mmCIF file of C-alpha atoms in Angstrom:
data_model
loop_
_atom_site.group_PDB
_atom_site.id
_atom_site.type_symbol
_atom_site.label_atom_id
_atom_site.label_comp_id
_atom_site.label_asym_id
_atom_site.label_seq_id
_atom_site.Cartn_x
_atom_site.Cartn_y
_atom_site.Cartn_z
ATOM 1 C CA MET N 12 -15.432 -8.868 75.037
ATOM 2 C CA TRP N 13 -12.735 -8.909 72.336
ATOM 3 C CA GLU N 14 -10.043 -8.304 74.932
ATOM 4 C CA GLY N 15 -11.008 -11.497 76.763
ATOM 5 C CA ALA N 16 -10.902 -13.543 73.579
ATOM 6 C CA ALA N 17 -7.518 -12.039 72.685
ATOM 7 C CA ILE N 18 -6.116 -12.944 76.109
ATOM 8 C CA VAL N 19 -7.383 -16.521 75.777
ATOM 9 C CA LEU N 20 -5.840 -16.845 72.294
ATOM 10 C CA ILE N 21 -2.514 -15.452 73.484
ATOM 11 C CA ALA N 22 -2.504 -17.805 76.484
ATOM 12 C CA ALA N 23 -3.314 -20.786 74.235
ATOM 13 C CA GLY N 24 -0.505 -19.782 71.863
ATOM 14 C CA ILE N 25 1.987 -19.540 74.723
ATOM 15 C CA PHE N 26 0.892 -22.939 76.070
ATOM 16 C CA PHE N 27 1.266 -24.529 72.593
ATOM 17 C CA TRP N 28 4.710 -22.965 72.141
ATOM 18 C CA LEU N 29 5.973 -24.175 75.554
ATOM 19 C CA ASP N 30 4.511 -27.639 75.002
ATOM 20 C CA SER N 31 6.217 -27.791 71.602
ATOM 21 C CA LEU N 32 9.562 -26.850 73.163
ATOM 22 C CA ARG N 33 9.223 -29.645 75.758
ATOM 23 C CA ALA N 34 8.335 -32.205 73.067
ATOM 24 C CA ARG N 35 11.275 -31.077 70.927
ATOM 25 C CA GLU N 36 13.676 -31.451 73.863
ATOM 26 C CA ARG N 37 12.361 -34.970 74.508
ATOM 27 C CA ALA N 38 12.861 -35.843 70.822
ATOM 28 C CA LEU N 39 16.417 -34.436 70.901
ATOM 29 C CA LYS N 40 17.289 -36.536 73.951
ATOM 30 C CA ALA N 41 15.815 -39.666 72.372
ATOM 31 C CA GLY N 42 17.705 -39.126 69.098
ATOM 32 C CA ARG N 43 21.002 -38.480 70.867
ATOM 33 C CA ALA N 44 20.535 -41.518 73.112
ATOM 34 C CA ALA N 45 19.790 -43.822 70.168
ATOM 35 C CA CYS N 46 22.863 -42.581 68.304
ATOM 36 C CA GLU N 47 25.066 -43.061 71.377
ATOM 37 C CA ARG N 48 23.677 -46.572 71.916
ATOM 38 C CA TYR N 49 24.643 -47.654 68.381
ATOM 39 C CA GLU N 50 27.814 -45.505 68.196
ATOM 40 C CA LEU N 51 26.444 -43.269 65.437
ATOM 41 C CA GLN N 52 26.942 -39.563 64.775
ATOM 42 C CA PHE N 53 23.863 -37.449 65.531
ATOM 43 C CA LEU N 54 24.178 -34.906 62.713
ATOM 44 C CA ASP N 55 23.460 -31.184 63.034
ATOM 45 C CA ASP N 56 22.417 -31.730 66.685
ATOM 46 C CA THR N 57 18.804 -30.999 65.769
ATOM 47 C CA VAL N 58 15.407 -32.505 65.040
ATOM 48 C CA LEU N 59 12.765 -31.137 62.675
ATOM 49 C CA CYS N 60 9.047 -31.327 63.462
ATOM 50 C CA THR N 61 7.488 -32.634 60.273
ATOM 51 C CA ARG N 62 3.924 -33.258 61.415
ATOM 52 C CA THR N 63 1.648 -32.280 64.316
ATOM 53 C CA ARG N 64 -1.893 -33.528 64.693
ATOM 54 C CA PRO N 65 -4.389 -34.226 67.470
ATOM 55 C CA THR N 66 -4.781 -37.817 68.645
ATOM 56 C CA ARG N 67 -5.796 -39.799 71.724
ATOM 57 C CA ASP N 68 -3.232 -41.097 74.200
ATOM 58 C CA ALA N 69 -3.312 -44.471 75.992
ATOM 59 C CA GLU N 70 -5.803 -43.123 78.557
ATOM 60 C CA GLY N 71 -8.135 -41.798 75.854
ATOM 61 C CA ARG N 72 -7.349 -38.098 76.373
ATOM 62 C CA VAL N 73 -6.971 -35.806 73.388
ATOM 63 C CA THR N 74 -3.334 -34.751 72.971
ATOM 64 C CA LEU N 75 -0.896 -33.869 70.202
ATOM 65 C CA ARG N 76 1.097 -36.387 68.157
ATOM 66 C CA ARG N 77 4.310 -34.877 66.843
ATOM 67 C CA VAL N 78 6.626 -36.528 64.319
ATOM 68 C CA TYR N 79 10.246 -35.367 64.211
ATOM 69 C CA SER N 80 12.935 -36.253 61.698
ATOM 70 C CA PHE N 81 16.693 -36.173 62.176
ATOM 71 C CA GLU N 82 19.837 -37.320 60.422
ATOM 72 C CA PHE N 83 22.714 -39.509 61.563
ATOM 73 C CA SER N 84 25.788 -41.069 60.030
ATOM 74 C CA ASP N 85 27.218 -44.540 60.517
ATOM 75 C CA ASP N 86 30.555 -43.927 58.791
ATOM 76 C CA GLY N 87 31.019 -40.156 58.791
ATOM 77 C CA ARG N 88 30.232 -39.805 55.076
ATOM 78 C CA ARG N 89 26.662 -40.957 54.458
ATOM 79 C CA ARG N 90 23.658 -39.157 55.887
ATOM 80 C CA ARG N 91 20.859 -41.429 57.009
ATOM 81 C CA GLY N 92 17.439 -40.536 58.327
ATOM 82 C CA GLY N 93 15.520 -41.295 61.455
ATOM 83 C CA SER N 94 12.148 -40.392 62.890
ATOM 84 C CA ILE N 95 10.774 -39.920 66.381
ATOM 85 C CA VAL N 96 7.101 -39.874 67.385
ATOM 86 C CA ILE N 97 6.090 -38.059 70.581
ATOM 87 C CA VAL N 98 2.488 -38.390 71.816
ATOM 88 C CA GLY N 99 1.744 -35.850 74.519
ATOM 89 C CA ASP N 100 4.871 -36.046 76.656
ATOM 90 C CA ARG N 101 5.665 -39.706 75.894
ATOM 91 C CA LEU N 102 8.040 -41.216 73.336
ATOM 92 C CA GLU N 103 5.914 -43.492 71.157
ATOM 93 C CA SER N 104 8.475 -44.706 68.623
ATOM 94 C CA LEU N 105 11.945 -44.139 67.233
ATOM 95 C CA GLU N 106 13.019 -45.490 63.845
ATOM 96 C CA LEU N 107 16.433 -45.462 62.192
ATOM 97 C CA GLU N 108 17.177 -46.020 58.522
ATOM 98 C CA PRO N 109 19.171 -49.274 58.101
ATOM 99 C CA PHE N 110 22.919 -48.850 58.692
ATOM 100 C CA LEU N 111 26.062 -50.933 59.014
ATOM 101 C CA LEU N 112 27.121 -51.911 62.526
ATOM 102 C CA GLN N 113 30.789 -51.295 63.150
#
């Protein structure tokens, strides 16, 4: 009995881990693309998951909403912040701190 529950928990953990890796990769691509579009530097080449919570997607299914933060620079000296929201496997929003266009 306990073995079955342990297998289910391990499988759920592996699924969560793989799903988190896919969401992180999507957030990385979105952050890089936004920085390239505005000719900004995507700093540290990373995103940080700051919040994960269950929510409902556009079709009403329960899924995870993950919020990622990242940093960029507009002039090579100042660090500015941005955030990316991924719901399920879809990019919901991307926000950049105000910066000077060059």
